[in-house]
Each structure stands twice: as structure tokens, then as C-alpha cells.
Coordinates of C-alpha atoms and ligand atoms in Angstrom, one line a residue:
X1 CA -30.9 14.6 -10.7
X2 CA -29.5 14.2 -7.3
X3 CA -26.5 11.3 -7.6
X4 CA -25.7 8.7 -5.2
X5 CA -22.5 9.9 -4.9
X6 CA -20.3 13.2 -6.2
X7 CA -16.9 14.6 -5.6
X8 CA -16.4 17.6 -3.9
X9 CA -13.6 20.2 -5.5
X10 CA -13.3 23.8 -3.5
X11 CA -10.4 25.9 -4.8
X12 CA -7.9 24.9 -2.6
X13 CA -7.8 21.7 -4.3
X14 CA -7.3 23.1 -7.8
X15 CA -4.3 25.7 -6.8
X16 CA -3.0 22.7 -5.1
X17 CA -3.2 21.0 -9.4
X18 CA -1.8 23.8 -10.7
X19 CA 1.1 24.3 -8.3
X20 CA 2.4 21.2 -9.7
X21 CA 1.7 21.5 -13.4
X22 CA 3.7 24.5 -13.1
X23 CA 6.5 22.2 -11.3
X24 CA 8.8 19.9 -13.0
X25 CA 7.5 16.9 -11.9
X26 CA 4.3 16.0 -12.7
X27 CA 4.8 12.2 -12.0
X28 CA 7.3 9.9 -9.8
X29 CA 8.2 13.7 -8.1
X30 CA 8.6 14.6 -4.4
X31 CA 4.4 14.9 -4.1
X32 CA 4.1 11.0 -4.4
X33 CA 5.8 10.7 -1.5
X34 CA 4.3 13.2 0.2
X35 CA 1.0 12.3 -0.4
X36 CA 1.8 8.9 0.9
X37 CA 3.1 10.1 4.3
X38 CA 0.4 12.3 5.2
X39 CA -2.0 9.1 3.7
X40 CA 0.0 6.9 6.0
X41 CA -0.2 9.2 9.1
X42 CA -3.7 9.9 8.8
X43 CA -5.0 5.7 8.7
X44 CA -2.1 4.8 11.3
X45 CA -0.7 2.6 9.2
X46 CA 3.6 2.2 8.5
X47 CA 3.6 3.0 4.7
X48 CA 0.7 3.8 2.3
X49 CA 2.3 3.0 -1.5
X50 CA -0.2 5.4 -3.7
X51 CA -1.0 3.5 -7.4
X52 CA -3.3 4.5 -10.4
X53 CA -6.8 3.5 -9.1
X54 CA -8.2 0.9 -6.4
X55 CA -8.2 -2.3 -9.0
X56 CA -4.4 -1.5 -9.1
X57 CA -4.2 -1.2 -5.5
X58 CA -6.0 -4.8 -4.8
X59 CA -4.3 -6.1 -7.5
X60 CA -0.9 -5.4 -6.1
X61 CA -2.0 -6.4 -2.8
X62 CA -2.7 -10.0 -4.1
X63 CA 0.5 -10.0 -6.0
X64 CA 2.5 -8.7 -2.8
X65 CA 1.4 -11.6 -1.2
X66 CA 2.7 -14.2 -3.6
X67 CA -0.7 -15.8 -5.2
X68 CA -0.6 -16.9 -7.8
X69 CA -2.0 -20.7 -10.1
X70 CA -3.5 -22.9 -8.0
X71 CA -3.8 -20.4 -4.9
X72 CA -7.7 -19.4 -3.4
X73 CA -8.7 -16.4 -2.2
X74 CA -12.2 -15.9 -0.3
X75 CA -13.7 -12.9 -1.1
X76 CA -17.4 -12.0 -0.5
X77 CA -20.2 -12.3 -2.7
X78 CA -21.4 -8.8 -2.7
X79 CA -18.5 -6.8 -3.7
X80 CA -17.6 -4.8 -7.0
X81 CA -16.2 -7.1 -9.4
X82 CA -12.9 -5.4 -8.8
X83 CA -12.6 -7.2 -5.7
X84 CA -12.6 -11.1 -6.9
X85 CA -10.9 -10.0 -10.3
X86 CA -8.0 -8.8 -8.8
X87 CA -7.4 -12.9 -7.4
X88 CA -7.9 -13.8 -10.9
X89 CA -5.4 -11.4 -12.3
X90 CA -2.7 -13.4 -10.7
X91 CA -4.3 -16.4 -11.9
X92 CA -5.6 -17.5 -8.5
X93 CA -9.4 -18.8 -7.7
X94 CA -11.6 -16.4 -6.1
X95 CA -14.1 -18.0 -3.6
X96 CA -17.2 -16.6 -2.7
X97 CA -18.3 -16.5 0.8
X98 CA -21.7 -15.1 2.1
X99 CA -22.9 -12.0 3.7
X100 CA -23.9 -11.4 7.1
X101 CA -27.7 -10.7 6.4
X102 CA -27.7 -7.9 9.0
X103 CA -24.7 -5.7 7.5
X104 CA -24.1 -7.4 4.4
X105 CA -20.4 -7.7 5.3
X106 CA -18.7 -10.7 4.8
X107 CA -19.7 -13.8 7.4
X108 CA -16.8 -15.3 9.3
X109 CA -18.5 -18.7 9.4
X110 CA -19.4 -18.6 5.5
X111 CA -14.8 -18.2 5.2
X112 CA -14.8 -20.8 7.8
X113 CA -17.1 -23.2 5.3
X114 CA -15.0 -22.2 2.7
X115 CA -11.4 -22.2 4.0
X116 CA -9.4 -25.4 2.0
X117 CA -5.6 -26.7 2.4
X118 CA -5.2 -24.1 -0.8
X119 CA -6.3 -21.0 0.9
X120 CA -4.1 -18.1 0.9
X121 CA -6.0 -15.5 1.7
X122 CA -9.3 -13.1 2.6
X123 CA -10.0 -10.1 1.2
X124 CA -13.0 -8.7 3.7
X125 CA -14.9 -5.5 1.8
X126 CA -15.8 -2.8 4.2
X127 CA -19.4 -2.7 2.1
X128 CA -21.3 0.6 2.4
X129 CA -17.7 2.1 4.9
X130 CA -18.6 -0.1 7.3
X131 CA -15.6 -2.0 8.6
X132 CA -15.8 -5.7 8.5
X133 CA -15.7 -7.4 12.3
X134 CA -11.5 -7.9 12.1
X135 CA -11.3 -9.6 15.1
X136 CA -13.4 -12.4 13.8
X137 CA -11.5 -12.6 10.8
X138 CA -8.2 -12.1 12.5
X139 CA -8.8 -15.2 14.6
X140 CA -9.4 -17.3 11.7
X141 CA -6.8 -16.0 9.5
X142 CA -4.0 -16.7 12.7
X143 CA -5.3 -19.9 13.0
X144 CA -4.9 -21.1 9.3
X145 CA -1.6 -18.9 9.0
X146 CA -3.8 -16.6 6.3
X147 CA -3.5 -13.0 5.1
X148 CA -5.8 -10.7 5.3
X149 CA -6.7 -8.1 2.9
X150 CA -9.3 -4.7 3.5
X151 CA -10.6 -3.9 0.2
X152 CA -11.5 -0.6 2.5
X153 CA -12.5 1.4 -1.1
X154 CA -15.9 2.6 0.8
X155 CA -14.5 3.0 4.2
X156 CA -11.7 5.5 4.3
X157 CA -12.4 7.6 7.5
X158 CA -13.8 5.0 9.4
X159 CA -12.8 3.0 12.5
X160 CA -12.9 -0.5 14.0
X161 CA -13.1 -0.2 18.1
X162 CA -11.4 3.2 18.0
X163 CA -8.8 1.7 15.1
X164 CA -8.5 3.3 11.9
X165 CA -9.7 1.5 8.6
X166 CA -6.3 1.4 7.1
X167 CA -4.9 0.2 9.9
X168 CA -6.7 -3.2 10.2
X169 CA -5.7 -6.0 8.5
X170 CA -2.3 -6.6 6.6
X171 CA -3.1 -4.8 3.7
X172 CA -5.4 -2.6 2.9
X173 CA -6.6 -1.4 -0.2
X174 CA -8.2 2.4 -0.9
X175 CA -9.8 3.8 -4.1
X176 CA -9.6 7.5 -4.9
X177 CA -12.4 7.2 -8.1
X178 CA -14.7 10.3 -7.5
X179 CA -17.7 8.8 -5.9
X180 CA -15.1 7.7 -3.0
X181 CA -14.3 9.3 0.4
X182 CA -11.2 11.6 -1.2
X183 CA -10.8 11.7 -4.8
X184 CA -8.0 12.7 -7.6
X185 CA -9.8 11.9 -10.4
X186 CA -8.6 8.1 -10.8
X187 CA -5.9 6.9 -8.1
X188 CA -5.6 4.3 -5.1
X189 CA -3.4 3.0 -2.3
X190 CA -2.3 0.2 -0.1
X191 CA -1.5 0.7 3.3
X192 CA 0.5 -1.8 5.5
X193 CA 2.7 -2.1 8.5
X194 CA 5.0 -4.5 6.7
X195 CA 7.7 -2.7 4.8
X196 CA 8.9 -6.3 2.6
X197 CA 5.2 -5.8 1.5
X198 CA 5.0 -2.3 0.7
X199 CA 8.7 -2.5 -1.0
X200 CA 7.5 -5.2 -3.0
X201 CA 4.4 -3.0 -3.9
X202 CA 6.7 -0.2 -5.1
X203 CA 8.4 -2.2 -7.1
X204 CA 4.9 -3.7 -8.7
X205 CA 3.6 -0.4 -9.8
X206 CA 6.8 0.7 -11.7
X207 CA 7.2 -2.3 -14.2
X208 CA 9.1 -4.7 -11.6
X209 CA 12.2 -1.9 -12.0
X210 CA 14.6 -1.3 -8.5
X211 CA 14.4 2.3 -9.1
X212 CA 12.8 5.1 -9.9
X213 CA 13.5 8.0 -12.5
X214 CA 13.7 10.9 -9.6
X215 CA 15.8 8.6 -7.8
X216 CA 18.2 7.4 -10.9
X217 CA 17.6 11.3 -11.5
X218 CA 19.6 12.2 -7.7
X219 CA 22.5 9.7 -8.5
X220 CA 23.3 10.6 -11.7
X221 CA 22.8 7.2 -13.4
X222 CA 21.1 5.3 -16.1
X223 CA 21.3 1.8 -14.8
X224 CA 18.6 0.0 -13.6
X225 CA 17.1 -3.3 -13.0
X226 CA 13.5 -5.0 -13.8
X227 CA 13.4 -8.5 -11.3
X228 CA 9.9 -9.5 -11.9
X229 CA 7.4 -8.1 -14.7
X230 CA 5.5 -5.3 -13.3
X231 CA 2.7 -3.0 -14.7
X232 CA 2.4 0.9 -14.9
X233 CA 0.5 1.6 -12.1
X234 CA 1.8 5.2 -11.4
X235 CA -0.4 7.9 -9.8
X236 CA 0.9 11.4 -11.1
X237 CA 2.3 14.1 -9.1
X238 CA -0.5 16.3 -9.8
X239 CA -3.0 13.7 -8.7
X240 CA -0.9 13.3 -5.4
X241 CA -1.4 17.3 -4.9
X242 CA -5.2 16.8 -5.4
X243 CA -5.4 13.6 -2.6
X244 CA -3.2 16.1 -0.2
X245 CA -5.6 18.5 -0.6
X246 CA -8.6 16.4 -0.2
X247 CA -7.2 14.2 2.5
X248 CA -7.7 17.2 5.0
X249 CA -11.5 17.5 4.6
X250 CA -11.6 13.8 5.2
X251 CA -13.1 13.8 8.9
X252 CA -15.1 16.7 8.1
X253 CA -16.8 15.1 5.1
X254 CA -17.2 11.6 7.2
X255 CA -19.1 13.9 10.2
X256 CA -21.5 15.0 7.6
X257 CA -21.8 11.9 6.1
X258 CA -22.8 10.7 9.2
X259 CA -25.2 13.2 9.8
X260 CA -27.1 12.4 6.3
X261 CA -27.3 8.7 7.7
X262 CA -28.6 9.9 10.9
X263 CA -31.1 11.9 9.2
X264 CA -32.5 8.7 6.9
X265 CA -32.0 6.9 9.7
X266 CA -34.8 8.8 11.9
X267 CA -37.4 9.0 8.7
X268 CA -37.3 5.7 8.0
X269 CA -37.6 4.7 11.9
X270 CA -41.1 4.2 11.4
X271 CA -41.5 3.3 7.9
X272 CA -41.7 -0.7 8.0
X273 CA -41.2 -1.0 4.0
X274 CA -37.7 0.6 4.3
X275 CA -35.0 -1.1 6.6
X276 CA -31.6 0.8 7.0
X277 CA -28.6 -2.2 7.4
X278 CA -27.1 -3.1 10.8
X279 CA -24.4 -1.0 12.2
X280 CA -22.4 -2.5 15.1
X281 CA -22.2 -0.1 17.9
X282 CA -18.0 -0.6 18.3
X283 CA -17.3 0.7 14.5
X284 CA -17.3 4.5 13.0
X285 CA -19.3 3.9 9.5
X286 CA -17.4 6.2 7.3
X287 CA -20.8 6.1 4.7
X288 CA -19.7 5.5 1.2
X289 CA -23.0 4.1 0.6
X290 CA -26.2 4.5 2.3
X291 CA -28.0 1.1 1.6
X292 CA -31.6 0.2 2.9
X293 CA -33.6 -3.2 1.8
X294 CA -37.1 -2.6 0.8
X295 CA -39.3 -4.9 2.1
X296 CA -42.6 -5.7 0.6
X297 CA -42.4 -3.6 -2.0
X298 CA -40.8 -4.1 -5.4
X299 CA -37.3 -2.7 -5.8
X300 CA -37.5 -1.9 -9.8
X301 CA -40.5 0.5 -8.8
X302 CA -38.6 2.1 -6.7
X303 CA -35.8 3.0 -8.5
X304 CA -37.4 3.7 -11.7
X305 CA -40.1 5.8 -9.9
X306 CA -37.4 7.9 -7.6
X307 CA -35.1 7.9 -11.2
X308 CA -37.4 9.7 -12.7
X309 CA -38.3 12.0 -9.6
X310 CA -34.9 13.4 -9.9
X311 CA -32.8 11.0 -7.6
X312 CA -30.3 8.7 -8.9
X313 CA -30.3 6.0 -6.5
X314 CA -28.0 2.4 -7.4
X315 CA -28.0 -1.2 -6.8
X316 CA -24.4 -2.1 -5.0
X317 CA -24.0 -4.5 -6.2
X318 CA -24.9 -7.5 -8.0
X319 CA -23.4 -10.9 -6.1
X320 CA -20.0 -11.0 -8.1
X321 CA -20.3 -15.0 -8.6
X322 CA -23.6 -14.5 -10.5
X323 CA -21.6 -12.2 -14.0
X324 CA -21.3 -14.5 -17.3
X325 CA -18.1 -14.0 -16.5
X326 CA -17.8 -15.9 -13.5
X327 CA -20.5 -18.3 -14.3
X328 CA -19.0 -19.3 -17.3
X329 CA -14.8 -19.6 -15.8
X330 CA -15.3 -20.3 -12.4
X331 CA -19.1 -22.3 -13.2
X332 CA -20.7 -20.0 -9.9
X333 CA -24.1 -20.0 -10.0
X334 CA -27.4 -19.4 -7.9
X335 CA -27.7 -21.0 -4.8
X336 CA -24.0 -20.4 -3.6
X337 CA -24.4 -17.5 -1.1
X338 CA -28.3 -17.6 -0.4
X339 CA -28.2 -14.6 1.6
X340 CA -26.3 -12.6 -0.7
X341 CA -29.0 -13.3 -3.3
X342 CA -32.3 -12.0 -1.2
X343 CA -30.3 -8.9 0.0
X344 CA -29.7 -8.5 -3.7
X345 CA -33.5 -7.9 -4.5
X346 CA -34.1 -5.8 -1.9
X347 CA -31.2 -3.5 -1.8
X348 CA -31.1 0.0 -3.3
X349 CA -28.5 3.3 -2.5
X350 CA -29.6 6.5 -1.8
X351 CA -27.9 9.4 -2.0
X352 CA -24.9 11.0 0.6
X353 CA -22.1 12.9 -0.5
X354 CA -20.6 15.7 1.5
X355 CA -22.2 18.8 -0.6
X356 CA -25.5 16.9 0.3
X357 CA -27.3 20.0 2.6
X358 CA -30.3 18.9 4.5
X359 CA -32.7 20.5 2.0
X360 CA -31.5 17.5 -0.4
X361 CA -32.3 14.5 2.5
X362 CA -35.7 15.4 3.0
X363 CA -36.4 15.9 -0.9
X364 CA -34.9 12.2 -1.2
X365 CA -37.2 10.7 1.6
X366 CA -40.3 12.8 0.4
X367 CA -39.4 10.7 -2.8
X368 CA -38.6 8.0 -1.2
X369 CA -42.1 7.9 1.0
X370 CA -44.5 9.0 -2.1
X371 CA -43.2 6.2 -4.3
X372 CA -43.5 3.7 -2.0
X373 CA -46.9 5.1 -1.0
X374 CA -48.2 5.7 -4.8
Ligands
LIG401 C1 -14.4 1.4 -6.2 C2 -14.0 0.0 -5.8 C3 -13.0 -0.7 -6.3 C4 -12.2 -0.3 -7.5 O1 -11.6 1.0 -7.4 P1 -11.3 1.8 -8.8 O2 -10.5 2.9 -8.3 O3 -12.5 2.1 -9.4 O4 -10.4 0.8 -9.6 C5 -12.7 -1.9 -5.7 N1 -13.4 -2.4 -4.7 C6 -14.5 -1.7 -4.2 C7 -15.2 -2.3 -3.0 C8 -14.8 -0.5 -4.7 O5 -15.9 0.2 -4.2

């Protein structure tokens, strides 16, 4: 079975493991904070605060930015669920905003619908590692004095108008799970230019405690002192080795990314059935996902007949609004984000992951093309 998505480990990466198991450190030690610079160099962003997967990373966003009861958040409807449960973690409302048909990103006039005297916040999803159009959403969130978050989980490695993703809004949120650009296994980040943020971040991920154990460690002291309740949300040292190591195939994994997209792109130029989404000529799609809509032909078909051809293609993702969970809290329901809904039935993933060779492309679209045509 081809997957829609796979890690990619040469043996660099697992000397780079090893090195540090063979350290003393093998969490809170000095490759945290390396990882984090290079992280922070490579997105052009101030300071990138690494944490123990992407939910932690959007969580502590929404806590960095003081939301909390009462508090709304628009987030859009086609996201993982991570996205809007990370608002709810703080005990804040997460509201649902539509897609743009086109992209399937989140639609600047569907947040301006939505916007209410208790908005706080956006959290725009790079869907698919395309970013989001920021200076749309950047104009609306000066002019109602909001933040704005990039869940940018898909879209490490891409760009906005020759800006990084990472670099684009005032938080930004990365997961390092192993269908992601870079991986270690589990891990995230946040990157920001605001250093109250990213202090308050640090603080977050290590139980709401001042300091450190490597830094108590250098002063010779035991004291220390929790000031608000944090969680564990640590990312080891050995982890931090693995990202390092990872983090310097980034642009060459995102060039051949690109080139699998290209490649789709051209087979399916003619095939009327099979509609690649929008990309907006001023953005670098860093191609997390590869998403077309199939039109006129029954989506279940399609994924069960290409499932059981050997290629594991996936639905991202349901409309968040529309889990029991949801439904039943927040009492969402069909009809909120119409467009969200259709792209829903149509949508389906194929395969593209950087050990993807061309020989794999063409045996997906032969699939692709007989099961539509059987
Ligand atoms: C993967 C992902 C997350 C969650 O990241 P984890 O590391 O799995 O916790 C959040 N948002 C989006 C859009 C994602 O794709």
C-alpha cells in the first residue's frame, strides 16, 4: 500500500538519536535550544519555543494569548479537530467560519460574518501547506484589535509573497507527527516575533515553573517557582537531535513535493472528473496534502476502489463543527459552513511524500484514471 503520507529517516538522522542518548541530557538539555534556533532561523521568525506535539503547540498559543471563559475564537470548518479543541481547552468558544471553495482555506468574509464584541482571536489553517491569504486576514484582525494564529501544521517550508510560513501571523503553530513536513516522532513548535509571548510559552510547557532543571542545574539551586498551572509539554533532547537533522532536508523535500503536485497536476489537466484545488500564484505550497474534488463521480468508490488497488488515499478532513462532540457542546450542525460541506463529499488525498519517486505518481493516477473509468 502506497500511504498518503510517510516519514523519511536516512542515517544521519539516527546518529544524530544516538549521539544524544549517549549524552547526559536527554530532555530540557542544550539540543532544545538548539533545535529552536536553527527552527527560528530557518521560518524567519524571533523565537520558535519547541513542545511535545502540534495540539500542544496550539494549545499554548491560545493560552499565550490570555483566552480563556467567555472568549471566541474563529477557526475554520475544515481543519483537524486539533485546531478548534485547542480554544476549548482554555474553556473558550470555537467559531466556525467557512472555506474559500476554490482553496478550501479559511474565507476572510465568512470571519468577517462571524466576528462578535467577544472575539479574541483567528486561527487561519494553512490546509493542504497552502498558506492562508494573511493580508486579508491581517486587515481584519488590525481593525478589530485581534490576534492571529497559523495553525501552519501542513505548511512548514512554504511561503506567503516571498515570506516564510512561520513568519506570518503572530503565532504560529508547527506539528512534527510523522506524516508532517519534518518529523521526531511526536513534537511541535510555536514561532513568534514577540518574546512576552514566547516567554510565557516556555513557561506553559514546563508546569507554569520560572525555571528549568538545566538552568537551576548551572546555578547551583533548588528553588523554584510555579505562577500559573502549566502542563508537561516537553519535547526531549533526543527528539530535538532528530528535528535538527530533518530540518536540513526541509527545502529539498518541499522541491520534490512540488514536483509530485506538478506531476498530478498535468494528468489530471484533462481529466474533467478530477479537479486539483486553487493555488494562488503569490504563495510557495509547501504540499502536506495533495487534495482534488471528484466531480461526478462518487467519492466512496473511489477510495475503496484505489484502497484496495494498493493506495491509501484519506478524506482531510471532516467539517470539525459536524463531530458528536461538537454537535452535542457547542449544538453545530449542518447548514453552518455550506461550502465546507459540498467540498467535504468531494474531497479525497492522494499520496506525496518525499521518498515518493515518479514510478509511484504514475502508478497512483493509473489507479486513479482506471477506477474512475471502471
Ligand atoms: C497534525 C495537525 C495538528 C495536530 O498536531 P499533532 O502533532 O498531531 O498534535 C493540528 N492541526 C493541524 C492542521 C494538523 O494537521
Amino acid at each position: 500500500m502506497i500511504p498518503y503520507g510517510k516519514q523519511y529517516i536516512n542515517d544521519e538522522d539516527i546518529q544524530a538519536v544516538i549521539q544524544v542518548l549517549r549524552s547526559d541530557w536527554l530532555t530540557t538539555g542544550p539540543k532544545v535550544k538548539e533545535f529552536e534556533e536553527a527552527f527560528a532561523c530557518q521560518v524567519e521568525a524571533r523565537h520558535a519555543v519547541a513542545v511535545s506535539n502540534g495540539t500542544a503547540a496550539l494549545h499554548a498559543a491560545v493560552y499565550a494569548l490570555d483566552i480563556g471563559p467567555g472568549d471566541e475564537v474563529i477557526v475554520p470548518a475544515i481543519t483537524f479537530a486539533a485546531t478548534a479543541n485547542a480554544v476549548v481547552f482554555q474553556g473558550a468558544i470555537p467559531v466556525f467560519a467557512d472555506v474559500d471553495p476554490g482553496t478550501l482555506l479559511i474565507d476572510p468574509a465568512s470571519v468577517e460574518s462571524r466576528l462578535t464584541p467577544n472575539t479574541k482571536a483567528i486561527i487561519a489553517v494553512d490546509y493542504a501547506g497552502q498558506p492562508c491569504d494573511y493580508d486579508i486576514l491581517m486587515n481584519i484582525t488590525k481593525r478589530y484589535n485581534l490576534y492571529l494564529i497559523d495553525d501552519a501544521c501542513h505548511a512548514l517550508g512554504g511561503s506567503y509573497r516571498g515570506s516564510p510560513v512561520g513568519s506570518l501571523a503572530d503565532l504560529n503553530t508547527f506539528s512534527l507527527h510523522p506524516v508532517k513536513p519534518i518529523t521526531t516522532g511526536e513534537g511541535g513548535l510555536i514561532t513568534t516575533d514577540n518574546e512576552a509571548l514566547a516567554t510565557r510559552m516556555r513557561l506553559f510547557r514546563n508546569h507554569g515553573i520560572t525555571t528549568d532543571h538545566q538552568q537551576r542545574d548551572a546555578v547551583g539551586s533548588w528553588v523554584y517557582e510555579m505562577i500559573d498551572l502549566g502542563y508537561n509539554y516537553r519535547l526531549t533532547d533526543f527528539q530535538c537531535a532528530l528535528g535538527l537533522s530533518q530540518l536540513k532536508k526541509l527545502s529539498e523535500w518541499v522541491i520534490r513535493r512540488q514536483e509530485i503536485a506538478a506531476r498530478y497536476d498535468a494528468a489530471f489537466a484533462n481529466t474533467a472528473s478530477v479537479q486539483p484545488l486553487t493555488v494562488r500564484p503569490y504563495v510557495d505550497h509547501a504540499y502536506h496534502l495533495y487534495v482534488v474534488r471528484l466531480k461526478g463521480i462518487d467519492r466512496k468508490t473511489v477510495y475503496c476502489g484505489m484502497r484496495a488497488n494498493g493506495v491509501g488515499v484519506n478524506v482531510h478532513y471532516i467539517p470539525v463543527y459536524l463531530h458528536p462532540y461538537y454537535q452535542k457542546r457547542f449544538g453545530t450542525s449542518y447548514g453552518l459552513c455550506p461550502a465546507a460541506e459540498l467540498a467535504y463529499e468531494e474531497i479525497i488525498s492522494l499520496p506525496v511524500f518525499p521518498g515518493m519517486d515518479d514510478g509511484m505518481v504514475d502508478s497512483v493516477i493509473t489507479v486513479l484514471q482506471k477506477v474512475i473509468n471502471d
